[in-house]
PDB file of C-alpha atoms in Angstrom:
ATOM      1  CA  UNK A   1       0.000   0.000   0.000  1.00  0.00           C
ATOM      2  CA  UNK A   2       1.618   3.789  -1.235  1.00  0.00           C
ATOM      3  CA  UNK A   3       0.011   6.677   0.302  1.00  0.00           C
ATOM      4  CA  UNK A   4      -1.774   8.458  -2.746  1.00  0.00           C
ATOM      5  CA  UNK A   5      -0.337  12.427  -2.672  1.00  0.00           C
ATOM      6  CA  UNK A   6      -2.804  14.965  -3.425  1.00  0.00           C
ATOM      7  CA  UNK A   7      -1.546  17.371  -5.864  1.00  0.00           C
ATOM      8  CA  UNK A   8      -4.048  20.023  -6.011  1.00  0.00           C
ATOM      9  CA  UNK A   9      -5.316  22.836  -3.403  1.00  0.00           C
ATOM     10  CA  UNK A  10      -7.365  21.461  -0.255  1.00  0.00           C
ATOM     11  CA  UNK A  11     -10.465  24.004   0.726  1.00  0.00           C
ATOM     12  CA  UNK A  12      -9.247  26.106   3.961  1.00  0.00           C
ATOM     13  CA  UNK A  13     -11.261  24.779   7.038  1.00  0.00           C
ATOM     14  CA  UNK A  14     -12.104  27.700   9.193  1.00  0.00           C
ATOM     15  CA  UNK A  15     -14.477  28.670  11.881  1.00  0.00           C
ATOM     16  CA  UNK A  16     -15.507  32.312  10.613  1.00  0.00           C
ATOM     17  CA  UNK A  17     -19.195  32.188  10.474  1.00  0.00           C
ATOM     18  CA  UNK A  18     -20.541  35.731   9.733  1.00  0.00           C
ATOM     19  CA  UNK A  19     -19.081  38.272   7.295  1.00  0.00           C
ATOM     20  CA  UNK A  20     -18.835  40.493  10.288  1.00  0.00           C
ATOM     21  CA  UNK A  21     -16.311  38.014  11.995  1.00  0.00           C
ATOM     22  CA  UNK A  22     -14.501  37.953   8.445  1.00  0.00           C
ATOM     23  CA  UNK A  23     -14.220  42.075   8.277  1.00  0.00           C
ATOM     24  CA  UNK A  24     -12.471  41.788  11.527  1.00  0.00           C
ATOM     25  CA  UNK A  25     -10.502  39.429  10.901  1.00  0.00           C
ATOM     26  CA  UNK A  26      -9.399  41.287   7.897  1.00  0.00           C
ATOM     27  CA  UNK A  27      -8.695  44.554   9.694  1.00  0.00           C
ATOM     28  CA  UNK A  28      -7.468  42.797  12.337  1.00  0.00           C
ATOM     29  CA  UNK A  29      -4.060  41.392   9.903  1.00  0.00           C
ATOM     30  CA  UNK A  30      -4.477  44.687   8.173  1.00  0.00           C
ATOM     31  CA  UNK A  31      -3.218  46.476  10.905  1.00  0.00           C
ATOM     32  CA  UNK A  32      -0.910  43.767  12.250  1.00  0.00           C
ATOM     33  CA  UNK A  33       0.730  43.839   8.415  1.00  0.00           C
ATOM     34  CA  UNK A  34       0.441  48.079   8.633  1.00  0.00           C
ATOM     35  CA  UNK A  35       2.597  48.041  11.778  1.00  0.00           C
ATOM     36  CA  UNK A  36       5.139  45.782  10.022  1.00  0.00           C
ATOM     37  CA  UNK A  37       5.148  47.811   7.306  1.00  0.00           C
ATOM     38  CA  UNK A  38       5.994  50.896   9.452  1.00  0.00           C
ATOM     39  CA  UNK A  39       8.732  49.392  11.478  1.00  0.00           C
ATOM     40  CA  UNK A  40      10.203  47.859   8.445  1.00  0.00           C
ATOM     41  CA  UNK A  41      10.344  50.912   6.511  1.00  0.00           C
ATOM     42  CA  UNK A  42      13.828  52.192   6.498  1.00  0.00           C
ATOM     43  CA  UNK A  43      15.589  48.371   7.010  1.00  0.00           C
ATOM     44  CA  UNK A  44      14.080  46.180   5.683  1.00  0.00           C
ATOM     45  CA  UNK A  45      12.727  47.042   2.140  1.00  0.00           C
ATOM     46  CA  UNK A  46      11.724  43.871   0.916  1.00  0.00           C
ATOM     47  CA  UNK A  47       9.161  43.058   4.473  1.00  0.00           C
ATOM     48  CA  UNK A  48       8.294  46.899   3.878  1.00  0.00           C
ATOM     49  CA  UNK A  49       7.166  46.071   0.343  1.00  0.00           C
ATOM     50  CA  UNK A  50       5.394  42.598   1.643  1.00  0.00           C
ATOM     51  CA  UNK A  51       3.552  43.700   4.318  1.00  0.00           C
ATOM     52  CA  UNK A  52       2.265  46.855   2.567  1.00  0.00           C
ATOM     53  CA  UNK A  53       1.055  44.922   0.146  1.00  0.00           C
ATOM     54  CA  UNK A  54      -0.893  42.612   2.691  1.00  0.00           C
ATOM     55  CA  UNK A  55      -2.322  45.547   4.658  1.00  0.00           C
ATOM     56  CA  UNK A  56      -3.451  47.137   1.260  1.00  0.00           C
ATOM     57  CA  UNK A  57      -5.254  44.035   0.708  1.00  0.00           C
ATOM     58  CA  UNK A  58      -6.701  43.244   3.618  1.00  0.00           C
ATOM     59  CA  UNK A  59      -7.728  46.896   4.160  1.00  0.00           C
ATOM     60  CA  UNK A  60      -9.815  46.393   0.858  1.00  0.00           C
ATOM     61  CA  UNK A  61     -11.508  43.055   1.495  1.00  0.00           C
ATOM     62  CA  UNK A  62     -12.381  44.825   4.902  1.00  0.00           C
ATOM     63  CA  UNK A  63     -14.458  47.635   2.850  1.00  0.00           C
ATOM     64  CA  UNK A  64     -15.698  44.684   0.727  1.00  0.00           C
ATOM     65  CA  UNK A  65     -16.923  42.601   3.644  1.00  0.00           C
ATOM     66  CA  UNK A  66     -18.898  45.524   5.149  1.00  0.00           C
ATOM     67  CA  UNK A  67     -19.913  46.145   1.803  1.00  0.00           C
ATOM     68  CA  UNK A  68     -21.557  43.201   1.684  1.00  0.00           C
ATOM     69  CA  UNK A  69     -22.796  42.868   5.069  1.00  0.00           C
ATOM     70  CA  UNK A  70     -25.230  46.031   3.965  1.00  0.00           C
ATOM     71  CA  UNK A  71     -26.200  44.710   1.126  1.00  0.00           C
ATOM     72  CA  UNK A  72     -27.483  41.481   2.872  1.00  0.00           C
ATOM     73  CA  UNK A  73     -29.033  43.562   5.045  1.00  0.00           C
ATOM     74  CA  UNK A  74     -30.716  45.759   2.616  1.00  0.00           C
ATOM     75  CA  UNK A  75     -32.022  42.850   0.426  1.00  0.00           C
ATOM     76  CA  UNK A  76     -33.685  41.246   4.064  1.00  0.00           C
ATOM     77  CA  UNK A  77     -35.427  44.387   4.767  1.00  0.00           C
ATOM     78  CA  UNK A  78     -37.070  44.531   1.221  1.00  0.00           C
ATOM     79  CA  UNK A  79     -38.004  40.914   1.936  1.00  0.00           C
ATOM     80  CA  UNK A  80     -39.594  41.772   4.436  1.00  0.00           C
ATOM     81  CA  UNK A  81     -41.298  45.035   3.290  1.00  0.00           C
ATOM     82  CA  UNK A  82     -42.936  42.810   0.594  1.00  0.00           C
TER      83      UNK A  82
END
C-alpha cells in the first residue's frame, strides 16, 4: 500500500461564520501587516514592500466585507417590506 499524494489545493477549514467576523478578521491582519510595514520601513525594504502589500489588501476586502454585510441587510429588509 503507497500513500496516494494529493496534488491540487485542499479548501481552507475555518471557523468564521458571519461576514462580520470575516471584516475583523481582515482589519485585524491589516493592521498587524500596517505596523510591520511601518517598522520595516527604512531596514528592511523587501518586508516593507510585503507587508504593505498585505495591509493594502486586507484593508480592501475589509471595505468589501462591510460592503456586503449592507447589502445582505438591505435585500432582508425589502423581503420583508414585501
Amino acid at each position: 500500500m503507497t500513500y496516494k499524494f494529493k496534488y491540487f489545493a485542499q479548501p481552507v477549514i475555518t471557523n468564521i461564520k458571519t461576514v462580520v467576523e470575516a471584516a475583523f478578521m481582515e482589519f485585524s491582519f491589516g493592521v498587524i501587516c500596517a505596523v510591520f510595514a511601518y517598522v520595516s520601513y527604512g531596514e528592511i525594504i523587501q518586508l516593507f514592500v510585503a507587508c504593505t502589500l498585505i495591509a493594502i489588501v486586507c484593508f480592501f476586502l475589509t471595505i468589501h466585507n462591510i460592503y456586503v454585510m449592507f447589502k445582505i441587510k438591505k435585500q432582508q429588509a425589502l423581503k420583508e417590506d414585501i
